[in-house]
PDB file of N, CA and C in Angstrom:
ATOM      1  N   MET B   3       0.729  -1.025   0.488  1.00 63.00           N
ATOM      2  CA  MET B   3       0.120   0.233  -0.434  1.00 63.00           C
ATOM      3  C   MET B   3       1.347   0.959  -0.048  1.00 63.00           C
ATOM      4  N   LYS B   4       0.369   1.997  -1.092  1.00 81.00           N
ATOM      5  CA  LYS B   4       1.439   3.515  -0.562  1.00 81.00           C
ATOM      6  C   LYS B   4       0.567   4.768  -0.243  1.00 81.00           C
ATOM      7  N   PHE B   5       0.336   4.582   0.900  1.00 83.00           N
ATOM      8  CA  PHE B   5      -0.550   5.577   1.200  1.00 83.00           C
ATOM      9  C   PHE B   5      -0.110   6.100   2.814  1.00 83.00           C
ATOM     10  N   ARG B   6      -0.019   7.498   2.543  1.00 86.00           N
ATOM     11  CA  ARG B   6       0.792   7.494   4.059  1.00 86.00           C
ATOM     12  C   ARG B   6      -0.172   9.039   4.463  1.00 86.00           C
ATOM     13  N   PRO B   7      -0.382   8.619   6.264  1.00 87.00           N
ATOM     14  CA  PRO B   7      -1.333   9.079   6.719  1.00 87.00           C
ATOM     15  C   PRO B   7      -1.415  11.328   7.140  1.00 87.00           C
ATOM     16  N   LEU B   8      -1.850  11.893   7.448  1.00 89.00           N
ATOM     17  CA  LEU B   8      -1.231  13.049   7.585  1.00 89.00           C
ATOM     18  C   LEU B   8      -1.829  13.064   8.447  1.00 89.00           C
ATOM     19  N   HIS B   9      -0.879  14.134   9.831  1.00 90.00           N
ATOM     20  CA  HIS B   9      -1.462  14.363  11.466  1.00 90.00           C
ATOM     21  C   HIS B   9      -1.514  13.335  11.993  1.00 90.00           C
ATOM     22  N   ASP B  10      -2.294  13.644  12.823  1.00 89.00           N
ATOM     23  CA  ASP B  10      -2.932  12.616  13.901  1.00 89.00           C
ATOM     24  C   ASP B  10      -4.169  10.944  12.918  1.00 89.00           C
ATOM     25  N   ARG B  11      -4.530  10.743  11.861  1.00 92.00           N
ATOM     26  CA  ARG B  11      -5.013  10.301  11.332  1.00 92.00           C
ATOM     27  C   ARG B  11      -4.101   9.101  10.988  1.00 92.00           C
ATOM     28  N   VAL B  12      -4.718   7.515  12.077  1.00 92.00           N
ATOM     29  CA  VAL B  12      -4.699   6.342  11.707  1.00 92.00           C
ATOM     30  C   VAL B  12      -5.311   5.354  10.206  1.00 92.00           C
ATOM     31  N   VAL B  13      -4.122   4.928   9.958  1.00 92.00           N
ATOM     32  CA  VAL B  13      -5.520   3.849   8.860  1.00 92.00           C
ATOM     33  C   VAL B  13      -5.176   2.152   8.875  1.00 92.00           C
ATOM     34  N   VAL B  14      -6.534   1.976   9.252  1.00 93.00           N
ATOM     35  CA  VAL B  14      -7.344   1.065  10.354  1.00 93.00           C
ATOM     36  C   VAL B  14      -7.485  -0.301   9.439  1.00 93.00           C
ATOM     37  N   LYS B  15      -7.676  -1.943   9.434  1.00 91.00           N
ATOM     38  CA  LYS B  15      -7.701  -2.978   8.530  1.00 91.00           C
ATOM     39  C   LYS B  15      -8.638  -3.483   9.304  1.00 91.00           C
ATOM     40  N   ARG B  16     -10.067  -3.660   9.299  1.00 87.00           N
ATOM     41  CA  ARG B  16     -11.200  -3.911   9.934  1.00 87.00           C
ATOM     42  C   ARG B  16     -10.924  -6.014  10.267  1.00 87.00           C
ATOM     43  N   VAL B  17     -11.434  -6.699  11.685  1.00 83.00           N
ATOM     44  CA  VAL B  17     -10.386  -7.767  11.224  1.00 83.00           C
ATOM     45  C   VAL B  17     -11.538  -8.446  11.531  1.00 83.00           C
ATOM     46  N   ALA B  18     -11.767  -9.473  10.305  1.00 72.00           N
ATOM     47  CA  ALA B  18     -12.375 -10.828  10.805  1.00 72.00           C
ATOM     48  C   ALA B  18     -12.797 -10.717  11.437  1.00 72.00           C
ATOM     49  N   GLU B  19     -14.592 -11.169  11.377  1.00 63.00           N
ATOM     50  CA  GLU B  19     -15.488 -11.219  12.143  1.00 63.00           C
ATOM     51  C   GLU B  19     -16.217 -12.360  12.496  1.00 63.00           C
ATOM     52  N   GLU B  20     -16.374 -13.278  13.198  1.00 59.00           N
ATOM     53  CA  GLU B  20     -17.010 -14.968  13.260  1.00 59.00           C
ATOM     54  C   GLU B  20     -17.951 -15.105  12.419  1.00 59.00           C
ATOM     55  N   GLU B  21     -18.420 -16.522  12.162  1.00 60.00           N
ATOM     56  CA  GLU B  21     -18.889 -16.909  11.019  1.00 60.00           C
ATOM     57  C   GLU B  21     -20.276 -17.296  11.912  1.00 60.00           C
ATOM     58  N   LYS B  22     -19.963 -17.755  12.709  1.00 56.00           N
ATOM     59  CA  LYS B  22     -20.479 -18.869  13.360  1.00 56.00           C
ATOM     60  C   LYS B  22     -20.891 -18.510  14.842  1.00 56.00           C
ATOM     61  N   THR B  23     -21.686 -18.220  15.524  1.00 56.00           N
ATOM     62  CA  THR B  23     -21.573 -18.220  17.468  1.00 56.00           C
ATOM     63  C   THR B  23     -21.096 -18.767  17.898  1.00 56.00           C
ATOM     64  N   ARG B  24     -21.099 -19.434  19.262  1.00 63.00           N
ATOM     65  CA  ARG B  24     -20.439 -19.808  20.262  1.00 63.00           C
ATOM     66  C   ARG B  24     -21.692 -21.592  20.243  1.00 63.00           C
ATOM     67  N   GLY B  25     -22.608 -21.288  19.708  1.00 68.00           N
ATOM     68  CA  GLY B  25     -23.831 -22.626  19.574  1.00 68.00           C
ATOM     69  C   GLY B  25     -23.414 -23.203  18.001  1.00 68.00           C
ATOM     70  N   GLY B  26     -22.916 -22.373  17.394  1.00 66.00           N
ATOM     71  CA  GLY B  26     -22.678 -23.016  15.999  1.00 66.00           C
ATOM     72  C   GLY B  26     -23.539 -22.668  15.356  1.00 66.00           C
ATOM     73  N   ILE B  27     -24.508 -21.524  15.839  1.00 69.00           N
ATOM     74  CA  ILE B  27     -24.943 -21.500  14.201  1.00 69.00           C
ATOM     75  C   ILE B  27     -24.544 -20.136  13.542  1.00 69.00           C
ATOM     76  N   ILE B  28     -24.871 -20.408  12.351  1.00 67.00           N
ATOM     77  CA  ILE B  28     -23.944 -19.521  10.923  1.00 67.00           C
ATOM     78  C   ILE B  28     -24.061 -18.764  10.577  1.00 67.00           C
ATOM     79  N   ILE B  29     -23.795 -17.201  10.453  1.00 63.00           N
ATOM     80  CA  ILE B  29     -24.797 -15.603  11.368  1.00 63.00           C
ATOM     81  C   ILE B  29     -24.720 -15.594   9.431  1.00 63.00           C
ATOM     82  N   PRO B  30     -25.721 -15.276   8.645  1.00 63.00           N
ATOM     83  CA  PRO B  30     -25.728 -14.651   6.956  1.00 63.00           C
ATOM     84  C   PRO B  30     -25.291 -13.187   7.181  1.00 63.00           C
ATOM     85  N   ASP B  31     -24.377 -12.830   6.056  1.00 57.00           N
ATOM     86  CA  ASP B  31     -23.714 -11.470   5.518  1.00 57.00           C
ATOM     87  C   ASP B  31     -24.818 -10.414   6.233  1.00 57.00           C
ATOM     88  N   THR B  32     -25.999 -10.212   5.487  1.00 57.00           N
ATOM     89  CA  THR B  32     -27.136  -9.694   5.806  1.00 57.00           C
ATOM     90  C   THR B  32     -27.509  -9.148   7.796  1.00 57.00           C
ATOM     91  N   ALA B  33     -26.988  -9.879   8.574  1.00 52.00           N
ATOM     92  CA  ALA B  33     -27.499 -10.139  10.541  1.00 52.00           C
ATOM     93  C   ALA B  33     -26.044  -9.269  10.845  1.00 52.00           C
ATOM     94  N   LYS B  34     -24.858  -9.482  10.218  1.00 54.00           N
ATOM     95  CA  LYS B  34     -23.633  -9.501  10.942  1.00 54.00           C
ATOM     96  C   LYS B  34     -23.540  -7.725  10.764  1.00 54.00           C
ATOM     97  N   GLU B  35     -22.797  -7.859  11.906  1.00 59.00           N
ATOM     98  CA  GLU B  35     -22.172  -6.073  12.646  1.00 59.00           C
ATOM     99  C   GLU B  35     -21.198  -5.984  11.855  1.00 59.00           C
ATOM    100  N   LYS B  36     -20.584  -4.374  11.118  1.00 66.00           N
ATOM    101  CA  LYS B  36     -18.967  -4.657  11.150  1.00 66.00           C
ATOM    102  C   LYS B  36     -18.431  -4.187  11.683  1.00 66.00           C
ATOM    103  N   PRO B  37     -17.255  -5.439  12.717  1.00 64.00           N
ATOM    104  CA  PRO B  37     -16.424  -5.465  13.942  1.00 64.00           C
ATOM    105  C   PRO B  37     -16.184  -3.989  14.489  1.00 64.00           C
ATOM    106  N   MET B  38     -16.248  -3.998  14.983  1.00 80.00           N
ATOM    107  CA  MET B  38     -15.428  -2.394  16.301  1.00 80.00           C
ATOM    108  C   MET B  38     -13.851  -2.562  16.680  1.00 80.00           C
ATOM    109  N   GLU B  39     -13.422  -3.573  15.944  1.00 88.00           N
ATOM    110  CA  GLU B  39     -12.054  -3.860  15.970  1.00 88.00           C
ATOM    111  C   GLU B  39     -11.478  -4.146  14.872  1.00 88.00           C
ATOM    112  N   GLY B  40     -10.693  -3.724  14.988  1.00 91.00           N
ATOM    113  CA  GLY B  40      -8.642  -3.683  14.084  1.00 91.00           C
ATOM    114  C   GLY B  40      -7.387  -3.785  14.611  1.00 91.00           C
ATOM    115  N   GLU B  41      -6.397  -4.093  13.185  1.00 92.00           N
ATOM    116  CA  GLU B  41      -5.481  -3.752  13.128  1.00 92.00           C
ATOM    117  C   GLU B  41      -4.874  -1.828  12.613  1.00 92.00           C
ATOM    118  N   VAL B  42      -4.102  -1.589  13.305  1.00 92.00           N
ATOM    119  CA  VAL B  42      -3.606  -0.357  12.757  1.00 92.00           C
ATOM    120  C   VAL B  42      -2.528  -0.731  11.479  1.00 92.00           C
ATOM    121  N   VAL B  43      -2.632  -0.533  10.508  1.00 93.00           N
ATOM    122  CA  VAL B  43      -1.920  -0.490   9.544  1.00 93.00           C
ATOM    123  C   VAL B  43      -0.493   0.716   9.140  1.00 93.00           C
ATOM    124  N   ALA B  44      -1.474   1.839   9.479  1.00 91.00           N
ATOM    125  CA  ALA B  44      -0.475   3.021   9.123  1.00 91.00           C
ATOM    126  C   ALA B  44      -0.555   4.233  10.213  1.00 91.00           C
ATOM    127  N   VAL B  45       0.285   5.002  10.268  1.00 92.00           N
ATOM    128  CA  VAL B  45      -0.046   6.504  11.365  1.00 92.00           C
ATOM    129  C   VAL B  45       0.269   7.651  11.036  1.00 92.00           C
ATOM    130  N   GLY B  46      -0.140   8.507  10.964  1.00 91.00           N
ATOM    131  CA  GLY B  46       0.617   9.942  10.375  1.00 91.00           C
ATOM    132  C   GLY B  46       1.855  10.142  11.541  1.00 91.00           C
ATOM    133  N   PRO B  47       2.142  11.278  11.189  1.00 91.00           N
ATOM    134  CA  PRO B  47       3.663  11.721  12.593  1.00 91.00           C
ATOM    135  C   PRO B  47       2.950  12.182  13.989  1.00 91.00           C
ATOM    136  N   GLY B  48       1.712  12.871  13.936  1.00 89.00           N
ATOM    137  CA  GLY B  48       0.712  13.000  14.663  1.00 89.00           C
ATOM    138  C   GLY B  48       0.570  14.064  14.990  1.00 89.00           C
ATOM    139  N   ALA B  49      -0.047  14.937  15.479  1.00 88.00           N
ATOM    140  CA  ALA B  49      -0.424  16.590  15.442  1.00 88.00           C
ATOM    141  C   ALA B  49       0.543  17.501  16.174  1.00 88.00           C
ATOM    142  N   ARG B  50      -0.045  18.583  16.015  1.00 88.00           N
ATOM    143  CA  ARG B  50       0.906  20.124  16.807  1.00 88.00           C
ATOM    144  C   ARG B  50       0.709  20.207  17.759  1.00 88.00           C
ATOM    145  N   ASP B  51       0.607  20.734  19.138  1.00 88.00           N
ATOM    146  CA  ASP B  51      -0.017  21.506  20.243  1.00 88.00           C
ATOM    147  C   ASP B  51      -0.292  23.245  19.576  1.00 88.00           C
ATOM    148  N   GLU B  52      -1.013  23.409  20.559  1.00 90.00           N
ATOM    149  CA  GLU B  52      -0.943  25.092  20.814  1.00 90.00           C
ATOM    150  C   GLU B  52       1.347  25.770  20.161  1.00 90.00           C
ATOM    151  N   LYS B  53       2.046  25.804  20.683  1.00 90.00           N
ATOM    152  CA  LYS B  53       3.433  25.768  20.072  1.00 90.00           C
ATOM    153  C   LYS B  53       4.055  25.514  19.520  1.00 90.00           C
ATOM    154  N   GLY B  54       2.911  24.817  18.568  1.00 87.00           N
ATOM    155  CA  GLY B  54       3.455  24.282  17.175  1.00 87.00           C
ATOM    156  C   GLY B  54       4.618  22.549  17.104  1.00 87.00           C
ATOM    157  N   ALA B  55       4.779  22.632  18.369  1.00 90.00           N
ATOM    158  CA  ALA B  55       5.184  21.504  17.959  1.00 90.00           C
ATOM    159  C   ALA B  55       4.932  19.921  18.267  1.00 90.00           C
ATOM    160  N   LEU B  56       5.043  19.057  17.786  1.00 90.00           N
ATOM    161  CA  LEU B  56       4.640  17.193  17.209  1.00 90.00           C
ATOM    162  C   LEU B  56       4.902  17.184  18.345  1.00 90.00           C
ATOM    163  N   VAL B  57       3.107  16.229  17.955  1.00 89.00           N
ATOM    164  CA  VAL B  57       3.423  15.706  19.371  1.00 89.00           C
ATOM    165  C   VAL B  57       2.494  14.490  19.086  1.00 89.00           C
ATOM    166  N   ALA B  58       3.776  13.316  19.275  1.00 89.00           N
ATOM    167  CA  ALA B  58       3.685  11.719  18.386  1.00 89.00           C
ATOM    168  C   ALA B  58       2.163  11.044  18.606  1.00 89.00           C
ATOM    169  N   LEU B  59       1.411  10.558  17.996  1.00 89.00           N
ATOM    170  CA  LEU B  59       0.513   9.063  18.225  1.00 89.00           C
ATOM    171  C   LEU B  59       0.839   8.246  19.147  1.00 89.00           C
ATOM    172  N   ASP B  60       0.413   7.841  20.242  1.00 89.00           N
ATOM    173  CA  ASP B  60      -0.682   6.962  21.013  1.00 89.00           C
ATOM    174  C   ASP B  60      -0.196   5.175  20.484  1.00 89.00           C
ATOM    175  N   VAL B  61      -0.260   5.286  19.307  1.00 91.00           N
ATOM    176  CA  VAL B  61      -0.998   3.982  18.496  1.00 91.00           C
ATOM    177  C   VAL B  61       0.726   4.010  17.528  1.00 91.00           C
ATOM    178  N   LYS B  62       0.761   2.444  16.588  1.00 91.00           N
ATOM    179  CA  LYS B  62       1.857   3.044  16.217  1.00 91.00           C
ATOM    180  C   LYS B  62       1.380   1.505  15.154  1.00 91.00           C
ATOM    181  N   ALA B  63       2.182   1.205  14.182  1.00 90.00           N
ATOM    182  CA  ALA B  63       0.671  -0.049  13.263  1.00 90.00           C
ATOM    183  C   ALA B  63       1.936  -1.588  13.631  1.00 90.00           C
ATOM    184  N   GLY B  64       0.425  -2.298  13.807  1.00 91.00           N
ATOM    185  CA  GLY B  64       0.485  -3.248  14.089  1.00 91.00           C
ATOM    186  C   GLY B  64      -0.232  -3.802  14.850  1.00 91.00           C
ATOM    187  N   ASP B  65      -0.694  -2.241  16.287  1.00 92.00           N
ATOM    188  CA  ASP B  65      -1.309  -2.413  16.990  1.00 92.00           C
ATOM    189  C   ASP B  65      -2.572  -3.022  16.872  1.00 92.00           C
ATOM    190  N   ARG B  66      -3.619  -3.491  17.792  1.00 93.00           N
ATOM    191  CA  ARG B  66      -4.641  -4.267  17.984  1.00 93.00           C
ATOM    192  C   ARG B  66      -5.650  -3.805  18.690  1.00 93.00           C
ATOM    193  N   ILE B  67      -7.210  -2.188  18.209  1.00 92.00           N
ATOM    194  CA  ILE B  67      -7.269  -1.863  18.617  1.00 92.00           C
ATOM    195  C   ILE B  67      -8.811  -1.968  18.467  1.00 92.00           C
ATOM    196  N   LEU B  68      -9.250  -0.723  19.469  1.00 91.00           N
ATOM    197  CA  LEU B  68     -11.310  -0.936  19.200  1.00 91.00           C
ATOM    198  C   LEU B  68     -11.133   0.666  19.199  1.00 91.00           C
ATOM    199  N   PHE B  69     -12.452   0.329  17.935  1.00 91.00           N
ATOM    200  CA  PHE B  69     -12.956   1.885  17.779  1.00 91.00           C
ATOM    201  C   PHE B  69     -14.521   1.896  17.552  1.00 91.00           C
ATOM    202  N   GLY B  70     -15.174   2.848  17.580  1.00 86.00           N
ATOM    203  CA  GLY B  70     -16.449   3.457  18.008  1.00 86.00           C
ATOM    204  C   GLY B  70     -17.335   2.706  16.750  1.00 86.00           C
ATOM    205  N   LYS B  71     -18.877   2.493  16.450  1.00 83.00           N
ATOM    206  CA  LYS B  71     -19.187   1.519  16.190  1.00 83.00           C
ATOM    207  C   LYS B  71     -19.160   2.795  13.930  1.00 83.00           C
ATOM    208  N   TRP B  72     -19.216   4.040  14.063  1.00 84.00           N
ATOM    209  CA  TRP B  72     -19.635   4.813  13.109  1.00 84.00           C
ATOM    210  C   TRP B  72     -18.383   5.212  13.586  1.00 84.00           C
ATOM    211  N   SER B  73     -16.856   5.574  13.938  1.00 86.00           N
ATOM    212  CA  SER B  73     -16.003   5.569  14.147  1.00 86.00           C
ATOM    213  C   SER B  73     -15.243   5.932  11.980  1.00 86.00           C
ATOM    214  N   GLY B  74     -14.525   6.663  11.761  1.00 88.00           N
ATOM    215  CA  GLY B  74     -13.837   6.466  10.189  1.00 88.00           C
ATOM    216  C   GLY B  74     -14.725   6.723   9.031  1.00 88.00           C
ATOM    217  N   THR B  75     -13.990   6.683   8.415  1.00 89.00           N
ATOM    218  CA  THR B  75     -14.494   6.899   6.067  1.00 89.00           C
ATOM    219  C   THR B  75     -13.785   5.125   6.140  1.00 89.00           C
ATOM    220  N   GLU B  76     -15.062   4.711   5.448  1.00 91.00           N
ATOM    221  CA  GLU B  76     -14.104   3.629   4.925  1.00 91.00           C
ATOM    222  C   GLU B  76     -13.900   4.407   3.060  1.00 91.00           C
ATOM    223  N   VAL B  77     -12.699   3.564   3.011  1.00 91.00           N
ATOM    224  CA  VAL B  77     -11.934   3.183   2.165  1.00 91.00           C
ATOM    225  C   VAL B  77     -10.875   2.661   1.144  1.00 91.00           C
ATOM    226  N   LYS B  78     -11.075   2.389  -0.200  1.00 90.00           N
ATOM    227  CA  LYS B  78     -10.777   0.814  -0.773  1.00 90.00           C
ATOM    228  C   LYS B  78      -9.366   1.215  -1.597  1.00 90.00           C
ATOM    229  N   LEU B  79      -8.076   0.783  -0.941  1.00 88.00           N
ATOM    230  CA  LEU B  79      -6.670   1.148  -1.357  1.00 88.00           C
ATOM    231  C   LEU B  79      -6.496  -0.684  -2.114  1.00 88.00           C
ATOM    232  N   ASP B  80      -5.233  -0.930  -3.596  1.00 86.00           N
ATOM    233  CA  ASP B  80      -5.714  -1.593  -3.793  1.00 86.00           C
ATOM    234  C   ASP B  80      -5.590  -2.663  -3.403  1.00 86.00           C
ATOM    235  N   GLY B  81      -7.291  -2.251  -3.771  1.00 88.00           N
ATOM    236  CA  GLY B  81      -9.016  -3.801  -3.636  1.00 88.00           C
ATOM    237  C   GLY B  81      -9.214  -4.104  -2.056  1.00 88.00           C
ATOM    238  N   VAL B  82      -8.355  -3.690  -0.977  1.00 88.00           N
ATOM    239  CA  VAL B  82      -8.717  -3.771   0.063  1.00 88.00           C
ATOM    240  C   VAL B  82      -9.304  -2.772   0.901  1.00 88.00           C
ATOM    241  N   GLU B  83     -10.782  -3.295   1.570  1.00 90.00           N
ATOM    242  CA  GLU B  83     -10.479  -2.189   2.844  1.00 90.00           C
ATOM    243  C   GLU B  83     -10.245  -1.989   4.265  1.00 90.00           C
ATOM    244  N   TYR B  84      -9.878  -0.502   3.911  1.00 92.00           N
ATOM    245  CA  TYR B  84      -9.459  -0.111   5.610  1.00 92.00           C
ATOM    246  C   TYR B  84     -10.941   1.142   5.803  1.00 92.00           C
ATOM    247  N   LEU B  85     -10.538   1.637   6.914  1.00 91.00           N
ATOM    248  CA  LEU B  85     -10.964   2.875   7.999  1.00 91.00           C
ATOM    249  C   LEU B  85      -9.826   4.231   8.229  1.00 91.00           C
ATOM    250  N   ILE B  86     -10.155   5.245   7.404  1.00 93.00           N
ATOM    251  CA  ILE B  86      -9.471   6.077   8.534  1.00 93.00           C
ATOM    252  C   ILE B  86      -9.686   7.006   9.253  1.00 93.00           C
ATOM    253  N   MET B  87      -8.998   7.067   9.884  1.00 93.00           N
ATOM    254  CA  MET B  87      -9.650   8.065  11.377  1.00 93.00           C
ATOM    255  C   MET B  87      -8.886   8.753  12.122  1.00 93.00           C
ATOM    256  N   LYS B  88      -9.653   8.980  13.249  1.00 92.00           N
ATOM    257  CA  LYS B  88      -8.303  10.296  13.791  1.00 92.00           C
ATOM    258  C   LYS B  88      -8.037   9.419  15.392  1.00 92.00           C
ATOM    259  N   GLU B  89      -7.350   9.511  15.267  1.00 90.00           N
ATOM    260  CA  GLU B  89      -6.513   8.811  16.995  1.00 90.00           C
ATOM    261  C   GLU B  89      -7.815   9.039  18.404  1.00 90.00           C
ATOM    262  N   SER B  90      -8.321  10.260  18.175  1.00 89.00           N
ATOM    263  CA  SER B  90      -9.021  10.278  18.950  1.00 89.00           C
ATOM    264  C   SER B  90     -10.078   9.532  19.320  1.00 89.00           C
ATOM    265  N   ASP B  91     -10.541   8.630  17.948  1.00 90.00           N
ATOM    266  CA  ASP B  91     -11.660   8.296  17.533  1.00 90.00           C
ATOM    267  C   ASP B  91     -11.776   6.568  17.703  1.00 90.00           C
ATOM    268  N   ILE B  92     -10.467   6.907  18.537  1.00 91.00           N
ATOM    269  CA  ILE B  92      -9.532   4.612  19.130  1.00 91.00           C
ATOM    270  C   ILE B  92     -10.313   5.159  20.327  1.00 91.00           C
ATOM    271  N   MET B  93     -10.890   3.890  21.046  1.00 91.00           N
ATOM    272  CA  MET B  93     -11.008   3.763  22.510  1.00 91.00           C
ATOM    273  C   MET B  93     -10.259   2.854  23.114  1.00 91.00           C
ATOM    274  N   GLY B  94      -9.707   2.194  22.217  1.00 90.00           N
ATOM    275  CA  GLY B  94      -8.777   2.134  23.648  1.00 90.00           C
ATOM    276  C   GLY B  94      -7.273   0.420  22.560  1.00 90.00           C
ATOM    277  N   ILE B  95      -6.157   0.043  22.919  1.00 91.00           N
ATOM    278  CA  ILE B  95      -5.704  -0.811  22.447  1.00 91.00           C
ATOM    279  C   ILE B  95      -5.234  -2.081  23.056  1.00 91.00           C
ATOM    280  N   LEU B  96      -6.167  -3.331  22.416  1.00 89.00           N
ATOM    281  CA  LEU B  96      -5.963  -4.583  23.320  1.00 89.00           C
ATOM    282  C   LEU B  96      -4.570  -5.211  22.859  1.00 89.00           C
ATOM    283  N   GLU B  97      -4.086  -5.281  24.864  1.00 85.00           N
ATOM    284  CA  GLU B  97      -3.214  -5.623  25.525  1.00 85.00           C
ATOM    285  C   GLU B  97      -3.077  -6.825  25.500  1.00 85.00           C
ATOM    286  N   GLY B  98      -1.901  -8.284  25.313  1.00 75.00           N
ATOM    287  CA  GLY B  98      -1.611  -9.654  25.987  1.00 75.00           C
ATOM    288  C   GLY B  98      -2.371 -10.715  25.451  1.00 75.00           C
ATOM    289  N   SER B  99      -2.950 -11.560  26.366  1.00 52.00           N
ATOM    290  CA  SER B  99      -3.632 -12.546  26.139  1.00 52.00           C
ATOM    291  C   SER B  99      -4.829 -12.803  24.496  1.00 52.00           C
ATOM    292  N   ALA B 100      -5.836 -11.217  25.170  1.00 53.00           N
ATOM    293  CA  ALA B 100      -6.911 -11.340  25.062  1.00 53.00           C
ATOM    294  C   ALA B 100      -6.622 -11.530  22.865  1.00 53.00           C
ATOM    295  N   ALA B 101      -5.301 -10.813  22.728  1.00 51.00           N
ATOM    296  CA  ALA B 101      -5.046  -9.958  21.208  1.00 51.00           C
ATOM    297  C   ALA B 101      -3.972 -10.730  21.219  1.00 51.00           C
ATOM    298  N   ALA B 102      -2.916 -11.707  21.553  1.00 52.00           N
ATOM    299  CA  ALA B 102      -2.711 -12.981  21.235  1.00 52.00           C
ATOM    300  C   ALA B 102      -3.194 -14.154  20.674  1.00 52.00           C
ATOM    301  N   THR B 103      -4.315 -14.045  21.527  1.00 50.00           N
ATOM    302  CA  THR B 103      -5.499 -15.408  21.302  1.00 50.00           C
ATOM    303  C   THR B 103      -6.395 -15.075  20.083  1.00 50.00           C
ATOM    304  N   LYS B 104      -7.314 -14.035  19.635  1.00 55.00           N
ATOM    305  CA  LYS B 104      -7.207 -13.765  18.187  1.00 55.00           C
ATOM    306  C   LYS B 104      -6.481 -13.467  16.738  1.00 55.00           C
ATOM    307  N   LYS B 105      -5.749 -12.735  17.402  1.00 54.00           N
ATOM    308  CA  LYS B 105      -4.745 -12.827  15.948  1.00 54.00           C
ATOM    309  C   LYS B 105      -3.717 -14.748  15.868  1.00 54.00           C
ATOM    310  N   ALA B 106      -3.355 -15.982  17.202  1.00 52.00           N
ATOM    311  CA  ALA B 106      -3.599 -16.657  16.640  1.00 52.00           C
ATOM    312  C   ALA B 106      -4.706 -17.566  15.989  1.00 52.00           C
ATOM    313  N   ALA B 107      -5.878 -16.785  16.324  1.00 50.00           N
ATOM    314  CA  ALA B 107      -6.948 -17.969  16.053  1.00 50.00           C
ATOM    315  C   ALA B 107      -7.184 -17.229  13.854  1.00 50.00           C
TER     316      ALA B 107
END
């Protein structure tokens, strides 16, 4: 991908959601909600404070994050769907065993 976000913007790829429930019921595409979890693909250099100094972002490429349901703008780059959002739209970074378990699955 040849795209570099500006300022405090972040490029996120949604994490694929489960096709079945825990009980084994298959969820059709029309009933699925878009996942609110994703992986950071690229980050901008950061925002500027009142003095003009660059403030680095807290997230980095590869971080697994949670974001709001209606956060970001959906774009398609090289045939892949991404979200571009401001860092302030990100609720938090998934750390530890929960992120590792989902990554392994």
